[in-house]
Structures are given as C-alpha cells and as structure tokens.
CSV table of C-alpha atoms in Angstrom, one decimal:
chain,number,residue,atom,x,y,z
A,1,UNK,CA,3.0,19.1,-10.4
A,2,UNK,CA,0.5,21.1,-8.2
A,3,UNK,CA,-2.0,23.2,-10.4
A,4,UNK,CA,-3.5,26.5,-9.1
A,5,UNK,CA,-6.8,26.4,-8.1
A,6,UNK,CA,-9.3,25.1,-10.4
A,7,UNK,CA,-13.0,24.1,-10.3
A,8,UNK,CA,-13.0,24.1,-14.3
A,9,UNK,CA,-12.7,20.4,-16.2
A,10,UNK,CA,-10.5,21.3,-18.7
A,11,UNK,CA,-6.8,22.7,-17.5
A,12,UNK,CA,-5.3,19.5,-16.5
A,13,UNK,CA,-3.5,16.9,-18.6
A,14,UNK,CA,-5.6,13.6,-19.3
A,15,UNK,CA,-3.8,10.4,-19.2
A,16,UNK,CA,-4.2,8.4,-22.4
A,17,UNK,CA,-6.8,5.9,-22.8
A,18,UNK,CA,-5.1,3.3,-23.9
A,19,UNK,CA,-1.1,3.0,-22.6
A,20,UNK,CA,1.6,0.3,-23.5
A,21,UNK,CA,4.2,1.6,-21.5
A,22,UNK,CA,5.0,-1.6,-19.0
A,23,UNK,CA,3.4,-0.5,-15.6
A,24,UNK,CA,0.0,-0.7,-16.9
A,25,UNK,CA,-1.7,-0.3,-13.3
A,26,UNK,CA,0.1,3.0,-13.0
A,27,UNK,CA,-0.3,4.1,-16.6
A,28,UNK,CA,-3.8,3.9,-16.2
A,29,UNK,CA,-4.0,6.4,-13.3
A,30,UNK,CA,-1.4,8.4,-14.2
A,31,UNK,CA,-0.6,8.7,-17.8
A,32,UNK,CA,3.3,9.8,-18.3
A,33,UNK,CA,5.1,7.3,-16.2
A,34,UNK,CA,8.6,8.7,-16.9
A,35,UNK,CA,7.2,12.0,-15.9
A,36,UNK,CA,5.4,11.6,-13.2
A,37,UNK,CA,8.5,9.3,-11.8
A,38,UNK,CA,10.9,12.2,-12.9
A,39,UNK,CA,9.2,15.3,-11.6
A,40,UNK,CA,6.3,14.4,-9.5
A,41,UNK,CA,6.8,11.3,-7.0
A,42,UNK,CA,7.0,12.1,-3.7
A,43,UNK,CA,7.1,16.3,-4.5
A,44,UNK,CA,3.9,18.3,-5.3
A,45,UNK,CA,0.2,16.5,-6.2
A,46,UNK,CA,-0.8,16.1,-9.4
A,47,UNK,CA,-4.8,16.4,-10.6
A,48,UNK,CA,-5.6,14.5,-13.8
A,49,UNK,CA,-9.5,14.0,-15.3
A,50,UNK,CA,-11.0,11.7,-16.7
A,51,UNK,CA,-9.6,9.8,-19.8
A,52,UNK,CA,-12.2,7.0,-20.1
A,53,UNK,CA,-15.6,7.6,-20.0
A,54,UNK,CA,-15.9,4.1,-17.5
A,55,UNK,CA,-13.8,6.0,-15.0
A,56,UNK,CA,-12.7,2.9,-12.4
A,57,UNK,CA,-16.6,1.3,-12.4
A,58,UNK,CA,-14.5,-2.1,-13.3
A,59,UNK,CA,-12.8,-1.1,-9.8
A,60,UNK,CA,-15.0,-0.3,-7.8
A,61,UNK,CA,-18.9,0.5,-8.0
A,62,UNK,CA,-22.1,1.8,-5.8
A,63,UNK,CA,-23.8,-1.6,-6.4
A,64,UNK,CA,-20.0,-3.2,-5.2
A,65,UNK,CA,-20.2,-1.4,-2.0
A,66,UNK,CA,-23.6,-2.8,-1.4
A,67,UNK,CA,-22.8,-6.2,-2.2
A,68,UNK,CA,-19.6,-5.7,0.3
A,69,UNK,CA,-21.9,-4.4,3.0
A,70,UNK,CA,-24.9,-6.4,2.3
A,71,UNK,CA,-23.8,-10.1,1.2
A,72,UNK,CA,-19.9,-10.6,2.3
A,73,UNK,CA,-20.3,-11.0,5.9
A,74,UNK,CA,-17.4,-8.0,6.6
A,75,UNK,CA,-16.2,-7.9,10.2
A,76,UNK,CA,-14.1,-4.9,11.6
A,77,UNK,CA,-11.6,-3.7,11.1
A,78,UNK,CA,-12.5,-3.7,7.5
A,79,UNK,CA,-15.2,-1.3,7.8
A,80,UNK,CA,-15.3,1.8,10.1
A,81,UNK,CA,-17.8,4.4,9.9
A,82,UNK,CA,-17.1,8.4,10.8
A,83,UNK,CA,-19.1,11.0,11.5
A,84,UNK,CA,-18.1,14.7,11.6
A,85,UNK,CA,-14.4,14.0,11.8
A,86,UNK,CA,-15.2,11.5,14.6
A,87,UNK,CA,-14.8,7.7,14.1
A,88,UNK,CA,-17.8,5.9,15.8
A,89,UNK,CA,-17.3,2.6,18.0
A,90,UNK,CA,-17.7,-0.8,16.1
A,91,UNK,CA,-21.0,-1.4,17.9
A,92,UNK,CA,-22.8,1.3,16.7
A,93,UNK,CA,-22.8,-0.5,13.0
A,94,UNK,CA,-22.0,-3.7,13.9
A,95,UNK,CA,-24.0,-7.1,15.2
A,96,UNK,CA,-23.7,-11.0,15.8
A,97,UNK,CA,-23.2,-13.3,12.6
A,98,UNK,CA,-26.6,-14.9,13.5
A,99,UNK,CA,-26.8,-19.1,13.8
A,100,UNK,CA,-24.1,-21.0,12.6
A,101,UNK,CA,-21.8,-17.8,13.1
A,102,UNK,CA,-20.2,-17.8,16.3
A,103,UNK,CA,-18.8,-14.3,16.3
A,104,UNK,CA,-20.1,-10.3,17.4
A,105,UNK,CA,-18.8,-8.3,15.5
A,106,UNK,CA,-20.1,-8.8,11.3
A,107,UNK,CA,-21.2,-5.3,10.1
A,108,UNK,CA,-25.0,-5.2,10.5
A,109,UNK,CA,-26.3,-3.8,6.8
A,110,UNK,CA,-29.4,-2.4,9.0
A,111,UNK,CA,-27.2,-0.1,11.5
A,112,UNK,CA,-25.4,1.1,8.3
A,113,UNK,CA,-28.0,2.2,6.1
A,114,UNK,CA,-29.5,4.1,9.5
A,115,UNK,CA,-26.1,5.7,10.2
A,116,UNK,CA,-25.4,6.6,6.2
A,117,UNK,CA,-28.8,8.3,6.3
A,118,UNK,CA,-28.5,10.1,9.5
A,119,UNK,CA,-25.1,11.7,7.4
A,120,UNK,CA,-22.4,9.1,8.5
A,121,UNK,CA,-19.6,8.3,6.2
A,122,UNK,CA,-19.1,5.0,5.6
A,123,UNK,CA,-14.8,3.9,4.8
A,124,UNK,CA,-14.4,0.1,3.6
A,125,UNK,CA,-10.7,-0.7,4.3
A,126,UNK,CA,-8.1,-3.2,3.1
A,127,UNK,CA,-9.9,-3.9,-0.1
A,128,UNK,CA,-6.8,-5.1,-1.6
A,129,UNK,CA,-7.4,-8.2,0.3
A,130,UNK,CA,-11.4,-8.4,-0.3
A,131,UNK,CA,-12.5,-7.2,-3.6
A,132,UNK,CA,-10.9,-9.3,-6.5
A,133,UNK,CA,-10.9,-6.7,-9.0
A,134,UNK,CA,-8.8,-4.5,-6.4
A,135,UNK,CA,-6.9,-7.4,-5.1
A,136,UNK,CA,-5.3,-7.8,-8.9
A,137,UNK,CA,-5.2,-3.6,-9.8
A,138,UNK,CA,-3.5,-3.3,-6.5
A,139,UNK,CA,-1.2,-5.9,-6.4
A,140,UNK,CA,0.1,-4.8,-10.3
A,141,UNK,CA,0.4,-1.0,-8.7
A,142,UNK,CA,2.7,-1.9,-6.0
A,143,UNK,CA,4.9,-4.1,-8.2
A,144,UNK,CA,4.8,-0.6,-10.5
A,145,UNK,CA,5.6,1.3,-7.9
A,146,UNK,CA,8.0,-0.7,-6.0
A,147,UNK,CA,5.7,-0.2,-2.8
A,148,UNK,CA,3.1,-1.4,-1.0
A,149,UNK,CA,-0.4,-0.3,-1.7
A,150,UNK,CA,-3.6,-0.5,0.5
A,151,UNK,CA,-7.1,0.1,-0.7
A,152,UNK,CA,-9.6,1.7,1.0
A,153,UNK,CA,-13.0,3.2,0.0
A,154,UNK,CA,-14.6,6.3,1.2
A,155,UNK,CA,-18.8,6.2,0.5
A,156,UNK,CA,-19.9,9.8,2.1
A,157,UNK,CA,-23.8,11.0,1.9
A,158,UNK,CA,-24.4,14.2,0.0
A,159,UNK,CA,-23.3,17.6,1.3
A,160,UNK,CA,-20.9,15.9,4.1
A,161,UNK,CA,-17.0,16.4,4.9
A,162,UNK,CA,-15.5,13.1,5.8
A,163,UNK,CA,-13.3,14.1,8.1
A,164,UNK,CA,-11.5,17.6,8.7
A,165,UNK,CA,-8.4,18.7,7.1
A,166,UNK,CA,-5.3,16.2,7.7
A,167,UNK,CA,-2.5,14.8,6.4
A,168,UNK,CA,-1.7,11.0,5.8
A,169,UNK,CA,1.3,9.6,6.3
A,170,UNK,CA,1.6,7.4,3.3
A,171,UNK,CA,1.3,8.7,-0.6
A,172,UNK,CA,-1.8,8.4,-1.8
A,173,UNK,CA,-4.2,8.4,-5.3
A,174,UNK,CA,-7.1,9.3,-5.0
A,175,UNK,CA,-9.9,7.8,-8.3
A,176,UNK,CA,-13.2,9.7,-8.1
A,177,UNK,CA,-16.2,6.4,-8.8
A,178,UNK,CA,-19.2,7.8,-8.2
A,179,UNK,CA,-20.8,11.7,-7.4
A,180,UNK,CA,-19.1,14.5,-7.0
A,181,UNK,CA,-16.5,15.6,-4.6
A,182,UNK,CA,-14.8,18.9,-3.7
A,183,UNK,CA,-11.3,18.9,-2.7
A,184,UNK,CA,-9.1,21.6,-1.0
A,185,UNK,CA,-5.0,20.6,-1.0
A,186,UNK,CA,-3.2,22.6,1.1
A,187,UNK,CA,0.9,22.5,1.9
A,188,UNK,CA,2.5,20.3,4.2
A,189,UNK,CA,3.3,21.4,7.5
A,190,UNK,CA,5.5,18.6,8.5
A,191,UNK,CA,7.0,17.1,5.2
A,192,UNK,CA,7.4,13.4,4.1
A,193,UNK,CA,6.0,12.8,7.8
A,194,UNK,CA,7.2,9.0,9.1
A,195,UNK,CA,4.3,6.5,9.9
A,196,UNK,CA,4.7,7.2,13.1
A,197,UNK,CA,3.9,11.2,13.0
A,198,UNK,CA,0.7,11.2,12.2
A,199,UNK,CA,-1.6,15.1,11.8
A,200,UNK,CA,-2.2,15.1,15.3
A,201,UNK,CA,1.5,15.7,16.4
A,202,UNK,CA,0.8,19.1,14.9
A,203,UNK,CA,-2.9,19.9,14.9
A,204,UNK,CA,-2.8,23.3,15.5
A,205,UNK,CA,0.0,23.5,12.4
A,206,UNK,CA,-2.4,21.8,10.8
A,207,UNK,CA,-5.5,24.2,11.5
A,208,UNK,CA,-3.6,27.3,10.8
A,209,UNK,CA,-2.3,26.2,7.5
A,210,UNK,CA,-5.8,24.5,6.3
A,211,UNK,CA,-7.1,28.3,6.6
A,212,UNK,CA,-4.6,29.6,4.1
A,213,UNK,CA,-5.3,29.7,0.4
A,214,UNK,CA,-5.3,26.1,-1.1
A,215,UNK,CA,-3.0,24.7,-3.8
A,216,UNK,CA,-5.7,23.4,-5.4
A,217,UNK,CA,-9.8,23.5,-4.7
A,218,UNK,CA,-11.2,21.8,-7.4
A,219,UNK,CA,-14.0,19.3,-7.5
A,220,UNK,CA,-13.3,15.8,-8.8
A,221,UNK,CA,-15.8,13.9,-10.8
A,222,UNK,CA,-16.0,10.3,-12.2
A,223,UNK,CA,-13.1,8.6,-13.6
A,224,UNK,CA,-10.5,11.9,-12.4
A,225,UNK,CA,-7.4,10.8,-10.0
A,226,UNK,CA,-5.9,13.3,-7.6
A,227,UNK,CA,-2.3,12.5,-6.5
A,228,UNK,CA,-1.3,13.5,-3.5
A,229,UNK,CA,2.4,12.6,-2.0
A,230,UNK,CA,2.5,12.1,2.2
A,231,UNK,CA,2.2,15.1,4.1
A,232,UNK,CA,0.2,17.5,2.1
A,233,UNK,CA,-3.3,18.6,3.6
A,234,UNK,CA,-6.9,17.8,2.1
A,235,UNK,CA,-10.2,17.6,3.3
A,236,UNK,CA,-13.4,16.6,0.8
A,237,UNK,CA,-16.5,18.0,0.6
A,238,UNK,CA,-19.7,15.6,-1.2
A,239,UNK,CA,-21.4,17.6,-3.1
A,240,UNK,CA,-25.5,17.0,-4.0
A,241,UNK,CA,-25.9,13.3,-4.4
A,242,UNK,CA,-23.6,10.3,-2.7
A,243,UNK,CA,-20.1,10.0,-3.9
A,244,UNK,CA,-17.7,7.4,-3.7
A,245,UNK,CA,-13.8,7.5,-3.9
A,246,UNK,CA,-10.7,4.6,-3.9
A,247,UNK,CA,-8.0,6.2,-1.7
A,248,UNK,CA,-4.7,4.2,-2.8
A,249,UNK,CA,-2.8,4.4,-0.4
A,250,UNK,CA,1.2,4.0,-1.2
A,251,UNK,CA,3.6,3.0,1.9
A,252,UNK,CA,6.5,4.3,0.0
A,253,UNK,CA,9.9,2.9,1.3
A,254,UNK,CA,12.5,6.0,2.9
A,255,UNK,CA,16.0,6.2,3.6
A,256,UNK,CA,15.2,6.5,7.2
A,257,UNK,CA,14.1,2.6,6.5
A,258,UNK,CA,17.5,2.0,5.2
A,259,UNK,CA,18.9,3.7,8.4
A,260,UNK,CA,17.3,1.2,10.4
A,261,UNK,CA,17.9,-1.5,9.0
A,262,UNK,CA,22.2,-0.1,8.6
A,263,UNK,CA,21.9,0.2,12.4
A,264,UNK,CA,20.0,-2.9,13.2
A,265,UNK,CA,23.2,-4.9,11.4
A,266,UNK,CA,26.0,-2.2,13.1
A,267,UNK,CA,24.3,-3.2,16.2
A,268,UNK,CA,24.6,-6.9,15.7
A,269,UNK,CA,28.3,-6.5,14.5
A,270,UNK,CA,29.0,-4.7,17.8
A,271,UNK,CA,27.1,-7.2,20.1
A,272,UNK,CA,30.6,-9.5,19.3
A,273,UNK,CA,32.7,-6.3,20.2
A,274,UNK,CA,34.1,-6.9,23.9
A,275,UNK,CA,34.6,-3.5,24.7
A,276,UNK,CA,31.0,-2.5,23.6
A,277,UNK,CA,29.4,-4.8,25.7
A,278,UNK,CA,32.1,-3.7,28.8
A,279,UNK,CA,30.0,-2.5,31.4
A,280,UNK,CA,29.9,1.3,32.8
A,281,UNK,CA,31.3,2.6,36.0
A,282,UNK,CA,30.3,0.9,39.2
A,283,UNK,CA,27.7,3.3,40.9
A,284,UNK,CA,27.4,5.3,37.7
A,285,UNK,CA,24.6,7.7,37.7
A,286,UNK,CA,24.2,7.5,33.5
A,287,UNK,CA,25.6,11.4,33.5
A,288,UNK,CA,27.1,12.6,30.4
A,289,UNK,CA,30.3,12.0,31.1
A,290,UNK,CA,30.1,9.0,32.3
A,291,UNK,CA,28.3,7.2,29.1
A,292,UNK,CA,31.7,7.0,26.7
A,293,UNK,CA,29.4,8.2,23.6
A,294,UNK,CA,32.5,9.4,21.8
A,295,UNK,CA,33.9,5.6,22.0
A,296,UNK,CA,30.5,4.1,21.5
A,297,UNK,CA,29.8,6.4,18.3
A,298,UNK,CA,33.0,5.8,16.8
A,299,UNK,CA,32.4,1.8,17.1
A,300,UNK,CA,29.1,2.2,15.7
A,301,UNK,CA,30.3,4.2,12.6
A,302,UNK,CA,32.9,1.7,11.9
A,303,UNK,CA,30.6,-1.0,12.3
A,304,UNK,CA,28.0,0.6,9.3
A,305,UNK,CA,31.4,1.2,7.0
A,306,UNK,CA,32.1,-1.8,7.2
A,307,UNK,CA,28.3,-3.4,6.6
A,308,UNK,CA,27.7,-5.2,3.4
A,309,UNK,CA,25.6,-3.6,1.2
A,310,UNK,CA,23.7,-6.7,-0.2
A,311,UNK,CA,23.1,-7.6,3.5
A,312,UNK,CA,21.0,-4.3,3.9
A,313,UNK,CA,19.0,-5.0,0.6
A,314,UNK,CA,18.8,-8.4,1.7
A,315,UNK,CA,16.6,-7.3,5.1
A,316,UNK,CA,14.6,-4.5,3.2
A,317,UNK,CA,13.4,-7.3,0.5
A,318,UNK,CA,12.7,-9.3,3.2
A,319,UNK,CA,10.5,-6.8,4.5
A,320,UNK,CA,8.9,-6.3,1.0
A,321,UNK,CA,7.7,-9.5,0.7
A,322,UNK,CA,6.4,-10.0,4.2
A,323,UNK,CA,4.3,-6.5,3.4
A,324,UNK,CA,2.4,-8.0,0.5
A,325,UNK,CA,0.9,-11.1,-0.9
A,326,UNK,CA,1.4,-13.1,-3.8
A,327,UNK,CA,-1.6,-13.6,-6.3
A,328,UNK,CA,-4.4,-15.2,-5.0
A,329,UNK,CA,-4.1,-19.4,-4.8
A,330,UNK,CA,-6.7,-21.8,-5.0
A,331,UNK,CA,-5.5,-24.6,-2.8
A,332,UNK,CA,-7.7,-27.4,-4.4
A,333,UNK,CA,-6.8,-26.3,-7.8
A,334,UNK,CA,-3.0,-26.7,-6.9
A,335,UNK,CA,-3.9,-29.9,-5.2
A,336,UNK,CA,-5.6,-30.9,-8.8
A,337,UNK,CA,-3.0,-29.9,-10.7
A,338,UNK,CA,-0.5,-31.6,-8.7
A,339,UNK,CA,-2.6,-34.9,-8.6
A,340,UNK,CA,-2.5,-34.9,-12.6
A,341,UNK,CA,0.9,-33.8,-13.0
A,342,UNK,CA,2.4,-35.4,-16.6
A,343,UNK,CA,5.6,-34.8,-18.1
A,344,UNK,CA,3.8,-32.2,-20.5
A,345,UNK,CA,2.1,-30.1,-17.6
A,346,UNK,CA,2.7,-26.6,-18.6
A,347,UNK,CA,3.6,-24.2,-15.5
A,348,UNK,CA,4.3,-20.5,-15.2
A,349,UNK,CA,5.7,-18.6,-11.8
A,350,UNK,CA,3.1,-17.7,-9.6
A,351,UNK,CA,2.5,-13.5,-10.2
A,352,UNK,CA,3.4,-11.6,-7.0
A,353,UNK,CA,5.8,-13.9,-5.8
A,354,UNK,CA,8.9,-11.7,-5.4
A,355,UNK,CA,10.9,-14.3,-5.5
A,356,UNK,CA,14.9,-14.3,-5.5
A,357,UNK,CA,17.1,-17.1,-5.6
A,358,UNK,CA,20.3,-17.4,-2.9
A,359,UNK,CA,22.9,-20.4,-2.5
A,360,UNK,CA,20.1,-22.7,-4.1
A,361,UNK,CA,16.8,-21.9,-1.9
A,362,UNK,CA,14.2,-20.2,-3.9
A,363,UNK,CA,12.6,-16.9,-1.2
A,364,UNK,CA,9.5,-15.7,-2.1
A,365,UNK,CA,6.0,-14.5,-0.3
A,366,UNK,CA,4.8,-18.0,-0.2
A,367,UNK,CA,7.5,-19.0,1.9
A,368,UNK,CA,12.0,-20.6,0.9
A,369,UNK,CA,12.0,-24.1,-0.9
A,370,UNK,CA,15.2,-25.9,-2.1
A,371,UNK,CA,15.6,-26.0,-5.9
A,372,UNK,CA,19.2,-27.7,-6.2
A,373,UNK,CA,17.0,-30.6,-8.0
A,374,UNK,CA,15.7,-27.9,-11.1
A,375,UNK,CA,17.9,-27.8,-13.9
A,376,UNK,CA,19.8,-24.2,-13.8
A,377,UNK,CA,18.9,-23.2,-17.5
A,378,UNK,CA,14.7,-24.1,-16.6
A,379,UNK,CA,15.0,-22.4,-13.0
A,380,UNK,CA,16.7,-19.3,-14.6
A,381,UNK,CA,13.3,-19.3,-17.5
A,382,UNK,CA,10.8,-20.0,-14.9
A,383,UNK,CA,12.2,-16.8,-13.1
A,384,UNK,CA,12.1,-15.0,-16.2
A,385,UNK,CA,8.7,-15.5,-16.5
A,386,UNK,CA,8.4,-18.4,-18.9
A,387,UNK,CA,6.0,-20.9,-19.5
A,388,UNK,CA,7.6,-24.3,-19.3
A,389,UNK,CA,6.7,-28.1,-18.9
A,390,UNK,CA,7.3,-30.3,-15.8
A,391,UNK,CA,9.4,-32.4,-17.9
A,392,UNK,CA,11.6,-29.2,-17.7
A,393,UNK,CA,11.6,-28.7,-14.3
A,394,UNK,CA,11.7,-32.3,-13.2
A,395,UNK,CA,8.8,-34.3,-12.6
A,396,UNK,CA,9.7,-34.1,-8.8
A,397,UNK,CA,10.7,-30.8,-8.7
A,398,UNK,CA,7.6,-29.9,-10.3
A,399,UNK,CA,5.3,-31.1,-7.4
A,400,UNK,CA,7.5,-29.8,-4.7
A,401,UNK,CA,6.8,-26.2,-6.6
A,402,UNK,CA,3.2,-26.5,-6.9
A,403,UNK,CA,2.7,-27.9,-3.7
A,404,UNK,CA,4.8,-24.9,-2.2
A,405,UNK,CA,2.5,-22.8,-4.0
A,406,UNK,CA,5.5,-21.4,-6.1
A,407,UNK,CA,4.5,-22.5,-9.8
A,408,UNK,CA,0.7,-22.5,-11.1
A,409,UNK,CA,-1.0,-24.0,-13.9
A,410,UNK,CA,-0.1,-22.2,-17.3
C-alpha cells in the first residue's frame, strides 16, 4: 500500500520482530504475509521501518563489502561500478589476478577505493550466489515467494544519486544496512513492464513523470524495507556519510510466461498438422491475402484448447528449477558420507531441491534419477521432508541419492 509522502519515522506499520507464520524469509521483511499477498503484491509499494534494532547486519555489512572487495578475488560481472547514472568499463576498476592467477579481469581493491572516493558508486551483483548468509536468506525468499530472487548490493559515497530515476523490470525489496538514503517513488509509466522493456523504451515517459510529485519521498534508514512492485520509478539520494542497501530483486512469473509456453506446445501440436505445414502460393509475395491467417489462427486456437494443462505446468516448473539452485553441496562431504554409508545413516532431502516425482524418475535442480528401487511409503516421507535411515531407503538406493546429490546427511 503506497503511503503519502513522508520523511517522518513513525507513520508506517513495523513488521514484528519475531514471526512464526511459515515463510520466515518473507515475514521478516515484510511482516503481514496474508496482507501483503492479498492487497500489495504486484500493485502499489509498501514502506515499512525498522522492527529490529540489528536491521539486516547478519545480511549484509560495511566490513562484508570489504571483505567481498578486498579478500574474495570477485571478477566481473559480479561487480560494476556507476558514476552519475553512467556505468564505467570493467577496466577502469578491474586488474590481472597476479602469479598463479591466469586471468584479467579480478576487481582491483586499489582502483575501487580511488573511484569510491572520487564519488563512484560501487553495485556488488549476484550475491545470492557469493555471500553465504544471502545465498541461504535468498534461496528461503524465493521458495516464499514462488519466484526467483537475485541479490545485489548498492554501496554509494555520501551525498551521491546512483543512478537517475528508472524503473526495473523485476519486483524488488529494497533493506536499508548502513547510512542513510533518500528515496523518491514515482508512478509507473509503463505498468508490470516485461524483461524485455526495460526504462529506456520510454525515457522521455520516464523524465516527465519523475518531475511530478512523488508517491512517496521519504528517507530510509537502518533495518527499514521499501517494496517496490516492477514498473514504478525511484531514484536514491545518500545522504551525509556512506550508505549501503540489498536490492532484492524478485523475477516474478506472468501470464504472458504461461502464454509462451501454451503457444510453444500449440506450435509443436501443429508441426504434425499437414495442412499447417502446406506451403503458400507459388510466387507469393507474403501480401495479406495471400498468408491464410484466418485458417492458421483457427488451427492454432484449437491446438491450445486442446493442450493439457499439466503439460504447461510441467514446462514452467521446468523453467523454475533451471532459474535457481538447490542448497549449497559439499562434494567431499557427500563423498564421506557416502563412503560410511550404514544401515542406520540418517538422511534428509536436500533444501532447494524442487523436486517432483513422475512415472518413477525423481526431477529436481540437481538433475532426474530413477527411484523405482525406494520403497513407495519412504520415497513419499523423504519428499515430505522427513528424516529417515538408509535402511529405509535401501542401502543402494541410498548411495545412488547421495551421490546424485539429492539426499544429505541428517
């Protein structure tokens, strides 16, 4: 729910500090789950301030961005730097690994620190896949949410704007770490935009409407979260000291994806229709009436009412689980465990997985594996959740899990 505009503290609801409702990752950023799911998602942003005096330090930190930038060995494209609203070329903060490290392009912590002083802004990207505490929150918000999440981290020097007013086209939340920021949230000029109509399809839209009055200008301190769905306009303004804010970004699934994915199947039902595939007039010069769209739409329609349902959901979860990753794996430690594999070798599903059974072949992120061998009562726990013995599973079956990377220690 959009809030008029505010540079106060104390107008906005606060999420509770502590939150058993059963998406945890979301609870914590947003509260009211059943609310926000009702009456906010994907509709107007929502501000909320701080509930915990630790704000998302666990998350993310000042001395975490150091350590990332000073002691990780980042390469690109998991670090870009901007400076007024321009995105600088990978050379200018980037340098060779050094002996032993044959590559060109680990971010050079001496180029940085010049750049951050001289006012650039420094954005860390795909953090989901680099920073273990973000890998976990991350991977619990998209299971949540039922969509993907990204997280990337803005670090900006004091009295500097990021970048100028834009739109993204994914959800995002935004969780205030460190300083103070001031945001101005204007209304979308081209709603619920598609990933592939990004601001700059309507810059000048997106000028004129940044210089109306703002659904919200407020200033966003430690440990406050700013929703903001895809398509609404922002720009951020440090203010006095360094700040640094997580930018969750949330690749919510459409019904223009369902669309696709209905005429991707219509299409391969028609590639088996003769008269579909009959060729157009000799010497034809692709003129309107010469391209039999009537005929053509009428065979694609009956091809999608006829289309199976499950086989659309099938393709969408198959795209889900190729557009995140199960929990993180220790390859040695599966190896171990495999190695001392007894009868009374508790195991657990691996978290993340997204893993559905069909005609007896286990699909999940980490790849399909027969299970016709696990007993149907143990397969149906393990799913569930359950902790259970390899004596439950099968000895046999139990290796072939862990060594799949399916089932982990439990």
């Amino acid at each position: 729910m959009s809030r008029p505009a505010d540079s106060g503290r104390g107008d906005a609801p606060a999420p509770a500090v502590a939150n058993p409702h059963d998406r945890p990752a979301l609870a914590r950023v947003i509260g009211d789950v059943d609310t926000f799911a009702r009456t906010v998602w994907g509709r107007e942003p929502l501000l909320l301030r701080a509930a915990d005096p630790a704000g998302f330090a666990d998350l993310l930190s000042e001395a975490s961005v150091d350590e990332l930038v000073g002691r990780r060995g980042l390469r690109t494209p998991f670090l870009r730097v901007a400076k007024q609203g321009d995105t600088l070329a990978n050379a200018a903060f980037t340098a060779p690994g050094g002996l032993g490290a044959g590559i060109a392009d680990q971010v050079s912590d001496d180029k940085l620190a010049a750049l951050f002083a001289g006012g650039s802004t420094i954005v860390l990207q795909a953090l989901h896949r680099v920073w273990p505490p973000l890998i976990d929150f991350c991977q619990q918000l998209a299971a949540d949410l039922g969509h993907p999440v990204q997280a990337n981290a803005y670090v900006t020097p004091p009295q500097n704007q990021g970048f100028d007013d834009h739109y993204d086209v994914h959800d995002v939340f935004v969780l205030q770490v460190a300083g103070r920021k001031r945001w101005s949230i204007h209304a979308p000029v081209h709603p619920s935009p598609l990933r592939d109509q990004p601001w700059t399809d309507h810059r000048e839209a997106v000028r004129l409407a940044a210089e109306q009055e703002p659904l919200i200008e407020t200033v966003l301190e430690p440990g406050d979260a700013l929703y903001l769905p895809r398509g609404f306009l922002h720009a951020a303004t440090a203010l006095g000291g360094v700040t640094v804010h997580l930018t969750l970004g949330i690749h919510a699934w459409t019904r223009y994806a369902v669309a696709q994915e209905l005429v991707a199947l219509a299409l391969a039902e028609l590639a088996d229709d003769e008269g579909a595939r009959t060729s157009l007039p000799l010497g034809t010069s692709l003129a309107t009436g010469e391209l039999d769209t009537d005929v053509v739409a009428a065979k694609l329609r009956a091809a999608i009412d006829t289309l199976d349902p499950a086989a659309v959901a099938g393709r969408l979860q198959a795209r889900r689980r190729d557009a995140q990753r199960a929990a993180p794996l220790g390859p040695l430690a599966q190896h171990a465990l495999a190695v001392r594999l007894t009868q009374s070798t508790t195991l657990r599903l691996r978290e993340h997985l997204d893993a559905t059974l069909v005609d007896g072949v286990l699909h999940a992120r980490a790849g399909r594996v027969r299970v016709d061998e696990v007993p149907g009562d143990a397969l149906k726990r393990l799913l569930a959740g359950d902790v259970l013995t390899a004596g439950d599973l099968g000895s046999d079956a139990a290796r072939t899990l862990i060594e799949a990377g399916l089932v982990v220690a439990g």
